[in-house]
CSV table of C-alpha atoms in Angstrom, one decimal:
chain,number,residue,atom,x,y,z
A,600,GLY,CA,0.0,0.0,0.0
A,601,LEU,CA,2.9,2.4,0.6
A,602,LYS,CA,4.7,1.7,-2.7
A,603,PRO,CA,2.3,3.6,-5.0
A,604,LEU,CA,2.4,6.6,-2.6
A,605,LEU,CA,6.2,6.7,-2.7
A,606,SER,CA,6.3,6.5,-6.5
A,607,PHE,CA,3.6,9.3,-6.7
A,608,CYS,CA,5.8,11.5,-4.5
A,609,GLY,CA,8.9,11.0,-6.6
A,610,GLY,CA,10.3,8.1,-4.6
A,611,GLU,CA,10.3,10.1,-1.3
A,612,PRO,CA,7.7,10.2,1.5
A,613,CYS,CA,5.2,12.9,0.8
A,614,ALA,CA,6.1,14.5,4.1
A,615,GLY,CA,9.5,15.3,2.5
A,616,ALA,CA,8.6,19.0,2.3
A,617,TRP,CA,9.2,19.2,6.0
A,618,THR,CA,12.6,17.6,5.8
A,619,GLU,CA,15.7,19.7,5.2
A,620,ALA,CA,16.0,18.3,1.6
A,621,GLY,CA,12.4,19.2,1.0
A,622,ARG,CA,12.9,22.8,2.2
A,623,ARG,CA,15.9,23.2,-0.1
A,624,ARG,CA,14.0,21.8,-3.0
A,625,GLU,CA,11.1,24.3,-2.3
A,626,HIS,CA,13.6,27.1,-2.0
A,627,GLN,CA,15.1,26.2,-5.3
A,628,ARG,CA,11.7,26.2,-6.9
A,629,SER,CA,10.8,29.6,-5.5
A,630,VAL,CA,14.2,31.0,-6.7
A,631,SER,CA,13.7,29.6,-10.2
A,632,ARG,CA,10.2,31.1,-10.3
A,633,ARG,CA,11.6,34.5,-9.4
A,634,GLU,CA,14.4,34.2,-12.0
A,635,SER,CA,11.9,33.2,-14.7
A,636,ALA,CA,10.5,36.8,-14.8
A,637,MET,CA,11.3,38.2,-18.2
A,638,ILE,CA,10.8,40.8,-20.8
A,639,HIS,CA,8.2,39.7,-23.4
A,640,SER,CA,8.8,42.5,-25.9
A,641,VAL,CA,10.5,45.8,-26.5
A,642,LEU,CA,9.0,48.5,-28.6
A,643,LEU,CA,10.3,51.9,-29.7
A,644,VAL,CA,7.5,54.1,-30.9
A,645,SER,CA,7.4,57.7,-32.2
A,646,ARG,CA,4.9,60.3,-31.0
A,647,GLN,CA,3.1,59.8,-34.4
A,648,GLY,CA,2.6,56.1,-33.7
A,649,LYS,CA,5.2,54.8,-36.0
A,650,VAL,CA,7.0,51.7,-34.7
A,651,ARG,CA,10.7,52.3,-35.0
A,652,LEU,CA,12.0,49.1,-33.4
A,653,ASN,CA,10.3,46.0,-32.0
A,654,ARG,CA,11.7,42.8,-30.5
A,655,PHE,CA,9.7,39.9,-29.2
A,656,TYR,CA,11.2,37.4,-26.8
A,657,THR,CA,8.2,35.1,-26.6
A,658,THR,CA,6.9,32.9,-29.3
A,659,THR,CA,3.9,34.5,-31.0
A,660,ASN,CA,2.6,34.5,-34.6
A,661,MET,CA,2.8,37.6,-36.8
A,662,LYS,CA,-0.9,38.4,-36.5
A,663,GLU,CA,-0.6,38.4,-32.7
A,664,ARG,CA,2.6,40.5,-32.8
A,665,LYS,CA,0.9,43.1,-35.0
A,666,ARG,CA,-2.1,43.2,-32.7
A,667,MET,CA,0.1,43.5,-29.6
A,668,THR,CA,2.2,46.3,-31.2
A,669,MET,CA,-0.9,48.2,-32.1
A,670,GLU,CA,-2.5,47.8,-28.6
A,671,VAL,CA,0.8,48.9,-26.9
A,672,THR,CA,1.2,51.8,-29.2
A,673,ASN,CA,-2.4,53.0,-28.6
A,674,GLU,CA,-2.1,52.5,-24.8
A,675,VAL,CA,1.1,54.5,-24.6
A,676,LEU,CA,0.1,57.3,-27.0
A,677,GLN,CA,-3.2,58.0,-25.3
A,678,ARG,CA,-1.7,58.5,-21.8
A,679,LYS,CA,-1.1,62.0,-20.5
A,680,PRO,CA,2.5,63.2,-19.8
A,681,ARG,CA,1.9,63.3,-16.0
A,682,MET,CA,0.5,59.8,-15.8
A,683,CYS,CA,2.3,56.8,-14.3
A,684,ASN,CA,4.7,55.0,-16.6
A,685,PHE,CA,3.4,51.5,-15.5
A,686,VAL,CA,0.3,50.0,-17.0
A,687,GLU,CA,-1.3,46.6,-16.2
A,688,TRP,CA,-2.0,45.2,-19.6
A,689,ARG,CA,-3.3,41.7,-20.6
A,690,GLY,CA,-2.0,40.0,-17.5
A,691,LEU,CA,1.4,41.6,-18.1
A,692,LYS,CA,3.0,45.0,-17.2
A,693,LEU,CA,3.7,47.7,-19.8
A,694,ILE,CA,6.5,50.0,-18.7
A,695,TYR,CA,7.5,52.9,-20.9
A,696,LYS,CA,9.5,56.1,-20.8
A,697,ARG,CA,9.5,59.0,-23.2
A,698,PHE,CA,12.7,60.5,-24.5
A,699,ALA,CA,12.2,63.5,-26.9
A,700,SER,CA,9.8,62.2,-29.6
A,701,LEU,CA,10.3,58.5,-28.8
A,702,PHE,CA,8.6,56.1,-26.4
A,703,PHE,CA,10.7,53.2,-25.2
A,704,CYS,CA,8.4,50.5,-24.1
A,705,MET,CA,8.9,47.1,-22.4
A,706,VAL,CA,6.3,44.5,-21.8
A,707,VAL,CA,7.3,42.4,-18.8
A,708,ASP,CA,5.8,39.9,-16.3
A,709,VAL,CA,3.4,41.4,-13.8
A,710,ASP,CA,5.7,40.7,-10.9
A,711,ASP,CA,8.8,42.3,-12.3
A,712,ASN,CA,10.3,45.3,-10.6
A,713,GLU,CA,9.2,48.4,-12.5
A,714,LEU,CA,12.1,50.5,-11.4
A,715,ILE,CA,14.7,48.0,-12.6
A,716,VAL,CA,12.9,47.9,-16.0
A,717,LEU,CA,12.9,51.8,-16.1
A,718,GLU,CA,16.6,51.7,-15.3
A,719,MET,CA,17.2,49.2,-18.2
A,720,ILE,CA,15.4,51.6,-20.5
A,721,GLN,CA,17.6,54.4,-19.2
A,722,ARG,CA,20.7,52.4,-19.7
A,723,TRP,CA,19.7,51.5,-23.3
A,724,VAL,CA,19.1,55.2,-24.1
A,725,GLU,CA,22.4,56.2,-22.5
A,726,CYS,CA,24.2,53.6,-24.6
A,727,LEU,CA,22.5,54.8,-27.7
A,728,ASP,CA,23.6,58.4,-26.8
A,729,LEU,CA,27.1,57.1,-26.2
A,730,TYR,CA,27.3,55.4,-29.6
A,731,PHE,CA,25.5,58.0,-31.7
A,732,GLY,CA,26.4,61.2,-30.0
A,733,SER,CA,23.1,62.7,-29.0
A,734,VAL,CA,20.7,60.1,-30.4
A,735,CYS,CA,17.6,61.2,-32.2
A,736,GLU,CA,14.8,59.5,-34.1
A,737,LEU,CA,16.7,59.8,-37.4
A,738,ASP,CA,19.7,57.9,-36.0
A,739,ILE,CA,17.3,55.1,-35.1
A,740,ILE,CA,15.6,55.1,-38.5
A,741,PHE,CA,18.8,55.1,-40.6
A,742,ASN,CA,20.9,52.9,-38.2
A,743,PHE,CA,18.3,50.5,-36.9
A,744,ASN,CA,20.7,47.6,-37.1
A,745,LYS,CA,23.0,49.3,-34.6
A,746,ALA,CA,20.1,50.1,-32.3
A,747,TYR,CA,19.1,46.4,-32.4
A,748,MET,CA,22.7,45.4,-31.9
A,749,ILE,CA,22.9,47.6,-28.8
A,750,LEU,CA,19.6,46.2,-27.5
A,751,ASP,CA,20.8,42.6,-28.1
A,752,GLU,CA,23.9,43.3,-26.0
A,753,PHE,CA,21.7,44.4,-23.1
A,754,VAL,CA,18.9,41.9,-23.4
A,755,LEU,CA,19.3,38.3,-24.4
A,756,GLY,CA,16.3,36.0,-24.6
A,757,GLY,CA,14.2,38.3,-22.6
A,758,HIS,CA,16.6,38.6,-19.7
A,759,LEU,CA,19.0,41.3,-18.8
A,760,GLN,CA,22.4,40.2,-20.1
A,761,GLU,CA,24.7,43.1,-19.5
A,762,ALA,CA,24.0,46.4,-17.6
A,763,ASN,CA,27.4,48.1,-18.1
A,764,LYS,CA,26.8,50.7,-20.8
A,765,ARG,CA,30.5,51.4,-21.4
A,766,LEU,CA,31.1,47.7,-21.9
A,767,VAL,CA,28.2,47.4,-24.4
A,768,ALA,CA,29.4,50.5,-26.3
A,769,GLY,CA,32.9,49.0,-26.4
A,770,ILE,CA,31.6,45.7,-27.8
A,771,VAL,CA,29.6,47.5,-30.5
A,772,HIS,CA,32.6,49.7,-31.5
A,773,LYS,CA,34.8,46.6,-31.7
A,774,GLN,CA,32.2,45.0,-34.0
A,775,ASP,CA,32.2,48.2,-36.2
A,776,GLU,CA,36.0,47.9,-36.4
A,777,LEU,CA,35.8,44.3,-37.4
A,778,VAL,CA,33.3,45.1,-40.2
A,779,GLU,CA,35.5,48.0,-41.3
A,780,GLU,CA,38.5,45.6,-41.5
A,781,LEU,CA,36.4,43.1,-43.4
A,782,ARG,CA,35.3,45.8,-45.8
A,783,LEU,CA,38.9,46.8,-46.5
A,784,GLN,CA,40.0,43.2,-47.1
A,785,GLU,CA,37.0,42.1,-49.1
A,786,PRO,CA,34.9,45.1,-50.3
A,787,GLY,CA,32.1,43.0,-51.8
A,788,LEU,CA,31.7,40.9,-48.6
A,789,ALA,CA,31.2,43.7,-46.1
A,790,SER,CA,28.7,45.6,-48.2
A,791,GLY,CA,26.6,42.5,-48.8
A,792,TRP,CA,27.4,42.2,-52.5
A,793,SER,CA,29.2,39.2,-53.8
A,794,ALA,CA,32.1,39.6,-56.2
């Protein structure tokens, strides 16, 4: 009679939660639940509602992405300047910050720390400023690949990868140097044209 009960509880007595091993296991589960909080998407939207950048870190189809982008854009643009930068949205949390004519938005889990996400947005903008000089919307439009590259150095798979803006800017500058070296060695390769 005890064997099925043991196999159902993973080979341990069900009272294992009150043992030291059970407490450690429960602590590991709670830590992994906290670490699973993530960024679902990043959007960069102009005041006119034009999407300048978007990156999704969760699997969704194109129709859902377009709908989410439109809803987030409408939600952010209709808010007054003095309103809170945190919005509960579709079981998630929308956090945004406006810089000049651009809204930097991140959709995160509802239990994520809003201030940390705002700091991530601030760091991304500071790194863009560091790379472009004083970054503006035209820099993003004409150099969107660099803006994506900088974002990808900060956020990987929906989780904060690197918070040091000088390190990120240094990595991006090194990548530029490598592309320039490649362009000088093989002019057709670096520009995307084959010889």
